[in-house]
Short mmCIF file of C-alpha atoms in Angstrom, two decimals:
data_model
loop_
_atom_site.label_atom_id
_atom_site.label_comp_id
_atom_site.label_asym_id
_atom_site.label_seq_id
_atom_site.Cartn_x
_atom_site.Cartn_y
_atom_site.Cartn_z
CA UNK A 1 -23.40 -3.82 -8.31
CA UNK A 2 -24.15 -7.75 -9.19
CA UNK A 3 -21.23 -9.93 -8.73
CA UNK A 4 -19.88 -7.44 -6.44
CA UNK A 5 -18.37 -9.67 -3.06
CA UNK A 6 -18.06 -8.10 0.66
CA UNK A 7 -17.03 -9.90 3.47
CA UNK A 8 -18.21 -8.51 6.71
CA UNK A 9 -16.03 -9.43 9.81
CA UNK A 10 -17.93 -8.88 12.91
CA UNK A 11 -16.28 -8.41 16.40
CA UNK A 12 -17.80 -8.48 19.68
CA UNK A 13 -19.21 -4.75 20.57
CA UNK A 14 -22.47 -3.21 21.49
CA UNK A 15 -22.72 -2.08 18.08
CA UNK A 16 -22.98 -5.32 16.68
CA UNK A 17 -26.25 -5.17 15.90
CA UNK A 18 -26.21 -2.28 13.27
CA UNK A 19 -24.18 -4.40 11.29
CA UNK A 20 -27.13 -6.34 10.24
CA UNK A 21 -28.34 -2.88 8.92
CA UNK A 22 -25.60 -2.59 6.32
CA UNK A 23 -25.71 -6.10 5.58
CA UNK A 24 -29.65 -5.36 4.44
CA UNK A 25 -28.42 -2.02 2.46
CA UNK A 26 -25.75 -3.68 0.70
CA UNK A 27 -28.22 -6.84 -0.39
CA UNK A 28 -30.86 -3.77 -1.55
CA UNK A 29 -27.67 -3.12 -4.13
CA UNK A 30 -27.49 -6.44 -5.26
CA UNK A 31 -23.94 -7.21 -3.45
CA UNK A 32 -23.21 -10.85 -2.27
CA UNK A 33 -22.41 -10.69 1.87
CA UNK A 34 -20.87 -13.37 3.59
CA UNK A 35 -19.90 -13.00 7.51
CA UNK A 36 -17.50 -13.95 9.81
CA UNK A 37 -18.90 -13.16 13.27
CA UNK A 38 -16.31 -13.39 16.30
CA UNK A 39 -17.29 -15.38 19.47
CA UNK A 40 -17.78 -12.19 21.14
CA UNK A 41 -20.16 -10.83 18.94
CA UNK A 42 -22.50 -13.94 19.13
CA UNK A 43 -22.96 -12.89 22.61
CA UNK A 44 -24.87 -9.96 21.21
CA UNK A 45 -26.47 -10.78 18.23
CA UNK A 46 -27.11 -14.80 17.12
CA UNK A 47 -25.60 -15.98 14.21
CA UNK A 48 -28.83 -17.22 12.90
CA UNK A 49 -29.88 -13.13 12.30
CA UNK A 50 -27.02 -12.77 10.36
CA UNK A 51 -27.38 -15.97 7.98
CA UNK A 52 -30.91 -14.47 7.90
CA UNK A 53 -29.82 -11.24 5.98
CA UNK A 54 -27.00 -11.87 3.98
CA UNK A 55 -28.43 -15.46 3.15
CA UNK A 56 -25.59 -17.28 3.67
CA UNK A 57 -23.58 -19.77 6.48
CA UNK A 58 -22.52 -17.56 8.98
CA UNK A 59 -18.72 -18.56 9.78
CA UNK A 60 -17.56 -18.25 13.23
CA UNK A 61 -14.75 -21.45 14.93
CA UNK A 62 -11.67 -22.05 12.90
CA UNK A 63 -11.87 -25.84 13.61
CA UNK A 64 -15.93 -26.28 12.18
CA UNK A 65 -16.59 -28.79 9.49
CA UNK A 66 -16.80 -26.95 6.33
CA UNK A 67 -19.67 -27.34 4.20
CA UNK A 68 -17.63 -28.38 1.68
CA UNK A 69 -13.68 -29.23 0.96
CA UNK A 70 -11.90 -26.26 1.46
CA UNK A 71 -10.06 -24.13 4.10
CA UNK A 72 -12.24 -21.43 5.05
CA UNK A 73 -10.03 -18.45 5.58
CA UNK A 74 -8.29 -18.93 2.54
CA UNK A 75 -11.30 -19.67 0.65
CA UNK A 76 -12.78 -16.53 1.84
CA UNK A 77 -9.99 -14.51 1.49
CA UNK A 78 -9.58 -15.30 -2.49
CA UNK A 79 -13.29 -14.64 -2.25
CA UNK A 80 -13.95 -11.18 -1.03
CA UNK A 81 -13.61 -8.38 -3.35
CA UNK A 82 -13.50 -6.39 0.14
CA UNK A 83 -13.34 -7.07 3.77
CA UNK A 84 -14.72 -4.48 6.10
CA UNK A 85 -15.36 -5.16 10.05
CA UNK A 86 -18.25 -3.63 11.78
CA UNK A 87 -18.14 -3.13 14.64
CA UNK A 88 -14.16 -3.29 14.58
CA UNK A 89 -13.21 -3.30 18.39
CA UNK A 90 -9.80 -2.36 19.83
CA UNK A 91 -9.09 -6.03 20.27
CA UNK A 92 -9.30 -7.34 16.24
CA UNK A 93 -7.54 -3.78 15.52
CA UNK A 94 -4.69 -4.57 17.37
CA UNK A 95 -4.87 -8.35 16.82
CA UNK A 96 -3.95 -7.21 13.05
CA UNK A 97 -1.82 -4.69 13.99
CA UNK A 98 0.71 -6.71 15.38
CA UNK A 99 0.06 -10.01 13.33
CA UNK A 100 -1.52 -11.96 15.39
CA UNK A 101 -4.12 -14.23 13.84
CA UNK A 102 -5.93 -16.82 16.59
CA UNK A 103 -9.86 -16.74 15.06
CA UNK A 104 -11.59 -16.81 11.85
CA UNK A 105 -11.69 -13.23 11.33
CA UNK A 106 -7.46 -12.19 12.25
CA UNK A 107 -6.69 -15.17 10.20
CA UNK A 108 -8.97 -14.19 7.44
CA UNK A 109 -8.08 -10.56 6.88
CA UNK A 110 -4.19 -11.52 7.38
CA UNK A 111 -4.55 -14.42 4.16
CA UNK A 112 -6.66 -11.63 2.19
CA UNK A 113 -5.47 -9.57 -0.86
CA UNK A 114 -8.36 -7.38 -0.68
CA UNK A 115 -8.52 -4.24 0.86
CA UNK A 116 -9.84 -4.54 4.52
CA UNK A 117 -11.89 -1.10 6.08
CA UNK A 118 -12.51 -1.15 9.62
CA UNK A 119 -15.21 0.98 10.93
CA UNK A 120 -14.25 1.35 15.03
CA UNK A 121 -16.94 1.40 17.77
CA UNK A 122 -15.55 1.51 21.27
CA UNK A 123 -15.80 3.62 24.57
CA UNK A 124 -14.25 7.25 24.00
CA UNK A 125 -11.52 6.70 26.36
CA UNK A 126 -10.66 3.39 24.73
CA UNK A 127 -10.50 4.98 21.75
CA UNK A 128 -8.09 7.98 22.42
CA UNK A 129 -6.07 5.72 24.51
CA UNK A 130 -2.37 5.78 22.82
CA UNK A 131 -1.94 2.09 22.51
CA UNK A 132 -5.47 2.25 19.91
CA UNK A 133 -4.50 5.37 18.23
CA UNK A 134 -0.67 3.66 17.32
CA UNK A 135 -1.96 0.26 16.44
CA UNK A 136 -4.79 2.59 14.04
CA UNK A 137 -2.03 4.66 12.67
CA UNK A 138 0.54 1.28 12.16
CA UNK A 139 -2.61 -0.35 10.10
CA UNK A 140 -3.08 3.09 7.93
CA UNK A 141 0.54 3.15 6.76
CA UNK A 142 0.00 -0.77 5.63
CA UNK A 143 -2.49 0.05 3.41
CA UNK A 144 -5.32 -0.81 5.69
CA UNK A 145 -8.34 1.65 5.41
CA UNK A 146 -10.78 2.86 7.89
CA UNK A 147 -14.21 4.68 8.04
CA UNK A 148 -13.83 7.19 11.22
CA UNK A 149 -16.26 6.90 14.80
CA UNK A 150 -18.62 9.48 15.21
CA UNK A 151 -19.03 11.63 18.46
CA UNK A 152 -22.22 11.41 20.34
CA UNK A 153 -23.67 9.70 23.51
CA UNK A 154 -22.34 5.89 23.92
CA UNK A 155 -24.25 3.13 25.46
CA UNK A 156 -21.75 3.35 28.46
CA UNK A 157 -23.55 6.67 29.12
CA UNK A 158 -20.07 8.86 27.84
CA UNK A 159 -20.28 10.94 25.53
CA UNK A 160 -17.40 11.51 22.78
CA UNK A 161 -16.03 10.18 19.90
CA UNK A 162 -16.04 6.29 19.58
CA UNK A 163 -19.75 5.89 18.17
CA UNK A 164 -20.50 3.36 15.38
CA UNK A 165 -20.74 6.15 12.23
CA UNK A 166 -24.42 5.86 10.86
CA UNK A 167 -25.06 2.69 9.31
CA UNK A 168 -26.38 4.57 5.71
CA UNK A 169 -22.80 5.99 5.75
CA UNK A 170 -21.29 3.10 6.10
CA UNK A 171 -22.93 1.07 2.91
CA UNK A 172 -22.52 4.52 1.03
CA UNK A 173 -18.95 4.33 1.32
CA UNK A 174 -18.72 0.73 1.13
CA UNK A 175 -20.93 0.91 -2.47
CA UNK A 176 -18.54 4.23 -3.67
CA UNK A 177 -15.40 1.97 -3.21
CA UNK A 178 -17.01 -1.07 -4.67
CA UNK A 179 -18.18 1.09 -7.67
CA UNK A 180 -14.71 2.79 -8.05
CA UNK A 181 -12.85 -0.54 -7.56
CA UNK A 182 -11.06 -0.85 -10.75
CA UNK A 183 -8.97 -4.45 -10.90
CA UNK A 184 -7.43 -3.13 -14.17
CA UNK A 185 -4.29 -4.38 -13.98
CA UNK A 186 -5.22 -7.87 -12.70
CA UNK A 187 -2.49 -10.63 -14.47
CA UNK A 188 -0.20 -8.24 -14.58
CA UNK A 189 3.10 -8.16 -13.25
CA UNK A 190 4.83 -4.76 -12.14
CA UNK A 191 7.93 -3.54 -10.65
CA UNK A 192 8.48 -0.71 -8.46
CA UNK A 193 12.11 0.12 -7.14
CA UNK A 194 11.72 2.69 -3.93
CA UNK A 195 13.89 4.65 -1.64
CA UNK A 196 17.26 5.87 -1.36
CA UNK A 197 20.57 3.41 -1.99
CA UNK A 198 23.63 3.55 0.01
CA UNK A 199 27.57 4.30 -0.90
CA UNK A 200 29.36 2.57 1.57
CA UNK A 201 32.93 4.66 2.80
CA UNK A 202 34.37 2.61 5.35
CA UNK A 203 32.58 -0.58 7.72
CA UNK A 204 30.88 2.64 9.58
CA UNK A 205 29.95 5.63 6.97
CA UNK A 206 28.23 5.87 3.73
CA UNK A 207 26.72 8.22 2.06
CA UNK A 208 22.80 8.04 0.75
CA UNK A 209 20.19 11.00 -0.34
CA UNK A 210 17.07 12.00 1.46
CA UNK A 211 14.45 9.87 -0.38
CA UNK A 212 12.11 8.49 2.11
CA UNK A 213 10.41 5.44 -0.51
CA UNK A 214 7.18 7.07 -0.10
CA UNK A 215 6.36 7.60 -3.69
CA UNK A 216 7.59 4.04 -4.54
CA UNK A 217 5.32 2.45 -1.64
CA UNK A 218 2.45 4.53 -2.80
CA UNK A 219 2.82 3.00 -6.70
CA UNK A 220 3.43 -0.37 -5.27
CA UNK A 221 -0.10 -0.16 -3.44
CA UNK A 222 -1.86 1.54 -6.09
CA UNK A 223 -0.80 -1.22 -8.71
CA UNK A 224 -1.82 -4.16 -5.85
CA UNK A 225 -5.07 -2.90 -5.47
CA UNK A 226 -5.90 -2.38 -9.15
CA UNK A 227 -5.06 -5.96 -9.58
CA UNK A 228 -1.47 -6.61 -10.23
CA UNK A 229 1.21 -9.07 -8.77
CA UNK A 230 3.88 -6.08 -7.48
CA UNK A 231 7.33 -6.88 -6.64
CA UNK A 232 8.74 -4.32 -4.70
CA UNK A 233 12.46 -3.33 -4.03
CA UNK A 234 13.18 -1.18 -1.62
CA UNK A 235 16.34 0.86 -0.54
CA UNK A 236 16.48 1.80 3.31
CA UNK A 237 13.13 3.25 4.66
CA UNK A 238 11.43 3.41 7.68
CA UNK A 239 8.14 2.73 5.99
CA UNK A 240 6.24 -0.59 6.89
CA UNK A 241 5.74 -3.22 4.30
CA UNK A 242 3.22 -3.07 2.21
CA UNK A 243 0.83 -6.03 2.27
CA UNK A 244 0.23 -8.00 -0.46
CA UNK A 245 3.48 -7.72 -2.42
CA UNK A 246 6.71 -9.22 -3.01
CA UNK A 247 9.12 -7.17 -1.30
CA UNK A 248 13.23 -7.01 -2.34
CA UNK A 249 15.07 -5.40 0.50
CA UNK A 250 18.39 -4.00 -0.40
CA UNK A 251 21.16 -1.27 0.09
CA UNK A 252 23.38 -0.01 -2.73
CA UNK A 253 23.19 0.61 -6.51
CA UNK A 254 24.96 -2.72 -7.29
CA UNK A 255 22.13 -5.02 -5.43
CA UNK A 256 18.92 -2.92 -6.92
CA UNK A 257 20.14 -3.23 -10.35
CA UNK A 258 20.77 -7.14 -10.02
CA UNK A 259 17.22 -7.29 -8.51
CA UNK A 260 15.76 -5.68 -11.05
CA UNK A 261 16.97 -7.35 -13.38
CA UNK A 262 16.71 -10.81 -11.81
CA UNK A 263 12.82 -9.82 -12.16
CA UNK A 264 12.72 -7.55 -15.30
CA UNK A 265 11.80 -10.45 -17.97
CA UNK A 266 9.05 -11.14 -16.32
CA UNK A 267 7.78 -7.46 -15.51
CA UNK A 268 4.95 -5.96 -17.49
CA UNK A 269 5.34 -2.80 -16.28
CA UNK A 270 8.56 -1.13 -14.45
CA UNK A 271 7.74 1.94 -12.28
CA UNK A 272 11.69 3.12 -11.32
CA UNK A 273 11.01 5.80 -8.45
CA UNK A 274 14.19 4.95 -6.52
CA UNK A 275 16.44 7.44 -5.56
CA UNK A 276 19.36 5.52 -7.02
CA UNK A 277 23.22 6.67 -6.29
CA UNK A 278 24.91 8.08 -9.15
CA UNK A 279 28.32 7.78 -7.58
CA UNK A 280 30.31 5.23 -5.48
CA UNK A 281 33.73 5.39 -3.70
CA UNK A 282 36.16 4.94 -5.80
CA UNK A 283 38.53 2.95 -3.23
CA UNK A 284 36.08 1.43 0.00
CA UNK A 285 38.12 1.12 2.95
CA UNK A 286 37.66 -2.17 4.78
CA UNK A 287 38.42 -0.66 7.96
CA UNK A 288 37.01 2.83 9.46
CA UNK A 289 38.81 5.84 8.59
CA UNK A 290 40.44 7.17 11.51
CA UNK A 291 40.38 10.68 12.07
CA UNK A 292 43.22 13.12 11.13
CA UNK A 293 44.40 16.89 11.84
CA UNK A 294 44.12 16.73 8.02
CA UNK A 295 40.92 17.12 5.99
CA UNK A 296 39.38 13.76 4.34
CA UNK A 297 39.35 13.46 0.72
CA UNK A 298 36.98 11.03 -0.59
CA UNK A 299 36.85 10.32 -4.61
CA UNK A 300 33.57 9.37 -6.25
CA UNK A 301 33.17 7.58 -9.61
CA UNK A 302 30.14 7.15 -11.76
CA UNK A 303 28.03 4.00 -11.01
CA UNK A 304 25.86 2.09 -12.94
CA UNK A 305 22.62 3.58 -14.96
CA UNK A 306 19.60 0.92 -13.91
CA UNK A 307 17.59 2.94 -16.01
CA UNK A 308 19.80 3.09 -18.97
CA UNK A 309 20.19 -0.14 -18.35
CA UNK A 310 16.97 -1.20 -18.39
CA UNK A 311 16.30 1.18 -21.53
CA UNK A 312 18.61 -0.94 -23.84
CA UNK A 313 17.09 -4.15 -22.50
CA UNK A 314 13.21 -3.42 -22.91
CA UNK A 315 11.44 -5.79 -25.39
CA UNK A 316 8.00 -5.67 -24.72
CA UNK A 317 7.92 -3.91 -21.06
CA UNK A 318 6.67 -0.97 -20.32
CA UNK A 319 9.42 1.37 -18.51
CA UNK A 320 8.45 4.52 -15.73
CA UNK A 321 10.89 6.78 -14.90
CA UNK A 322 11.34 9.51 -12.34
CA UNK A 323 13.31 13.20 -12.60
CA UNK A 324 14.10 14.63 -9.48
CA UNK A 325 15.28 18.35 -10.82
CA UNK A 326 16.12 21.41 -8.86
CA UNK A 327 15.88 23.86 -12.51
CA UNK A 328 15.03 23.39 -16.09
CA UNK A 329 12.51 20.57 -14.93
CA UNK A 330 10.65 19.69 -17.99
CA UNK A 331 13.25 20.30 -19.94
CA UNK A 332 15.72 17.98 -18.08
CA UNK A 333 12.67 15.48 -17.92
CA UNK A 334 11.94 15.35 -21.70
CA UNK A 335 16.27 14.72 -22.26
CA UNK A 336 15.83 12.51 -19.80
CA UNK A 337 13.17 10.30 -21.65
CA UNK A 338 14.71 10.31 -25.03
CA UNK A 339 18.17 9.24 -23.60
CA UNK A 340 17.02 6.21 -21.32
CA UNK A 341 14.60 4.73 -24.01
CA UNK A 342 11.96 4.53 -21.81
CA UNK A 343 7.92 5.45 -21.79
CA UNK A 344 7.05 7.73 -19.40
CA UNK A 345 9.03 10.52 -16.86
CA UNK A 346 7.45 11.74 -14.08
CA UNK A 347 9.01 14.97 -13.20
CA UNK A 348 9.09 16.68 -10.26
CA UNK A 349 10.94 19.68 -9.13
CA UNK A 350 12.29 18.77 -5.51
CA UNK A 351 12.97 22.85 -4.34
CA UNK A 352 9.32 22.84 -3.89
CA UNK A 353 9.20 23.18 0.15
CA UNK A 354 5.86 21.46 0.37
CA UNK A 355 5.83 18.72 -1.85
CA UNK A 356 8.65 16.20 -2.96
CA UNK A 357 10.92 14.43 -0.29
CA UNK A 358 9.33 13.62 3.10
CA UNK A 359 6.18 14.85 2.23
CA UNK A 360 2.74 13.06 2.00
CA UNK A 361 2.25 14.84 -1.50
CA UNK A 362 3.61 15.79 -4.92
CA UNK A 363 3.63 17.83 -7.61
CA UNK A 364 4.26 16.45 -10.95
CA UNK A 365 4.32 16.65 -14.73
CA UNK A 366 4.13 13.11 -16.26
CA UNK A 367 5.47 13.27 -19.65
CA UNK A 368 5.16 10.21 -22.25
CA UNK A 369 7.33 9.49 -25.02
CA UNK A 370 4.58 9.86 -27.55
CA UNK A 371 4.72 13.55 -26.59
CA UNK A 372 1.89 13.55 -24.00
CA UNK A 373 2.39 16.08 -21.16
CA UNK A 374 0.00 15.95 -17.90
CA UNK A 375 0.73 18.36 -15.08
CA UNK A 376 -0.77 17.53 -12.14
CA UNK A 377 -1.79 19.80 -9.07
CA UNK A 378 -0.47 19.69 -5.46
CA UNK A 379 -2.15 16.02 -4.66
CA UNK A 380 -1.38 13.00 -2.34
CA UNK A 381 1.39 10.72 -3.54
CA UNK A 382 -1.61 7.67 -3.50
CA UNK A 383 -3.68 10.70 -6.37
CA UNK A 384 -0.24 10.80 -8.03
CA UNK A 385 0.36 6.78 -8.13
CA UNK A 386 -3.15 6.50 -9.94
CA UNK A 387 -2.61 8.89 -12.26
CA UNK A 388 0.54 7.12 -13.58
CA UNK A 389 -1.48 4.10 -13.73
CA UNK A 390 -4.64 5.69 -15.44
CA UNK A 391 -1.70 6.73 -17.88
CA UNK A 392 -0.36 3.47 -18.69
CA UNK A 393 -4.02 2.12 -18.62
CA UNK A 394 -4.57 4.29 -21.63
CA UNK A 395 -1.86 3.58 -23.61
#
């Protein structure tokens, strides 16, 4: 694990000591530790204990001298390969829950690119209370991760979930990530279109499909964390931003495509999961349609193909496309391939009632255009997003 970089943020809890533990287990592995300890937490544990251990300056006011000519935060945030707080309190959870950044440690783990785990320690009731269990949840759809409380007795006297999990645990999963941690795709630049598109009627209808982006978010995060600069556009969701990414908000077929290709050049990789439009109104009214005793005919007319598009223009970029299908899905899939020019399909068959639109998972068969076929098992859309990758990697 040499060369292997953890940050540990440390906020102001009873459990602050145990931290030092998994400082010691990770420096048994050979992993560098630097720390960023909280005012808070120096009121348990001095600073000088955790310099001590990791064997490094202990960083703990914004506004110290630095050691040498740098800003700290940003320094340590290009630094870290990952950022995990111990004891995370309710206070730095919701801190970066809802942006705010006013000490070394928010300011730190909102400049970082890494991936940041907190591991909560808190009072059981503090812990269940709503506000903790949103601002948790809000973090978890960014991207952020976190290693579960255990139950037992607290040093309150309570007894419930809320505990600091065991220490070994802790540096066990720490180590697994580190280990697994693949920056494969580092340098390289990747484009992920997500979500549904609009076809606007009048100023007050439109009609859209029932994407939800999830699938597209998911890619975007897998290719950040394996290394890549991600730009990604999105159609209207109600998904959070991913972190670490250049994000392209827009609404119909017309804006995607001229996003894409404003950034297609430079793209290494194109992962096309949007749920794009295939039709628009043929005549948009500029004011709403009133309502009639008569019934409403609306006529639709074939829109642009992005991927086609993008299909003819390809030089040197590698192109992912998606099939949604409701029959004949590998065969639609492999037509599909061969007509758009592109690499890879990833077909799915969207009747399924437990995988596919709204759903945290997918079913799949990834085909390539060198005649490779995976099918992939019921799995998370995250499982699915690396196995494109893995894919590509190989190719």
């Amino acid at each position: 694990m040499n060369n292997k970089k953890v940050l540990l943020g440390v906020s102001g809890g009873i459990a602050v000591y145990k931290a030092l533990d998994v400082i010691s287990r990770l420096k048994k592995k050979g992993i560098e530790v630097k720390v960023i300890m909280t005012k808070s937490a120096t009121e348990f544990v001095t600073p000088l204990s955790f310099q001590s251990l990791s064997e490094n300056p202990v960083v703990i006011n914004m506004f110290d001298e630095p050691k040498a000519w740098e800003i700290q935060h940003i320094s340590l945030a290009k630094w870290a390969d990952l950022v995990v707080v111990v004891p995370a309190t309710a206070n730095i959870i919701g801190k970066v829950a809802n942006g705010i950044a006013d000490d070394m440690l928010s300011t730190t783990i909102m400049a970082t690119k890494a991936e940041v785990i907190f591991c909560p320690a808190m009072n059981t009731n503090m812990y269940e209370n709503k506000i903790v269990q949103k601002n948790m949840a809000t973090l978890k759809d960014l991207g952020y991760g976190f290693i579960n409380p255990a139950s037992g007795r607290l040093a309150c006297g309570d007894i419930g979930r809320g505990k600091l999990e065991n220490t070994e645990i802790i540096a066990e999963k720490i180590i697994k990530k580190l280990s697994s941690k693949s920056r494969d795709f580092e340098g390289k630049n990747v484009l992920v279109t997500a979500g549904p598109t609009i076809v606007p009627i009048d100023p007050v209808r439109y009609l859209t499909n029932r994407s939800t982006g999830k699938m597209g978010y998911e890619i975007a995060k897998e290719a950040r964390d394996r290394g890549a600069n991600v730009t990604l556009i999105s159609g209207p969701t109600s998904l959070d931003i991913p972190t670490g990414i250049n994000f392209i908000k827009v609404n119909t077929n017309e804006e995607m495509l001229n996003a894409v290709l404003d950034n297609f050049n430079d793209s290494n990789i194109v992962v096309k999961s949007a749920a794009v439009a295939d039709f628009n109104v043929k005549e948009y009214s500029k004011e709403k349609i009133k309502k009639t005793d008569s019934n409403l005919v609306i006529e639709l007319e074939r829109d642009k193909d992005i991927l086609e598009t993008l299909g003819k223009q390809k030089t040197n970029q590698i192109i992912v496309g998606f099939a949604a299908e409701s029959s004949n899905v590998i065969e639609n899939a492999k037509a599909k391939l061969k007509r758009k020019n592109i690499d890879y399909i990833v077909a799915n068959d969207i009747t399924s009632n437990d995988t596919g639109f709204a759903s945290d998972d997918n079913k799949v068969t990834i085909i390539s255009s060198l005649g490779d076929v995976i099918s992939l098992d019921k799995m998370s859309k995250r499982e699915v997003a690396k196995n494109i990758f893995d894919m590509i990697k190989g190719r």
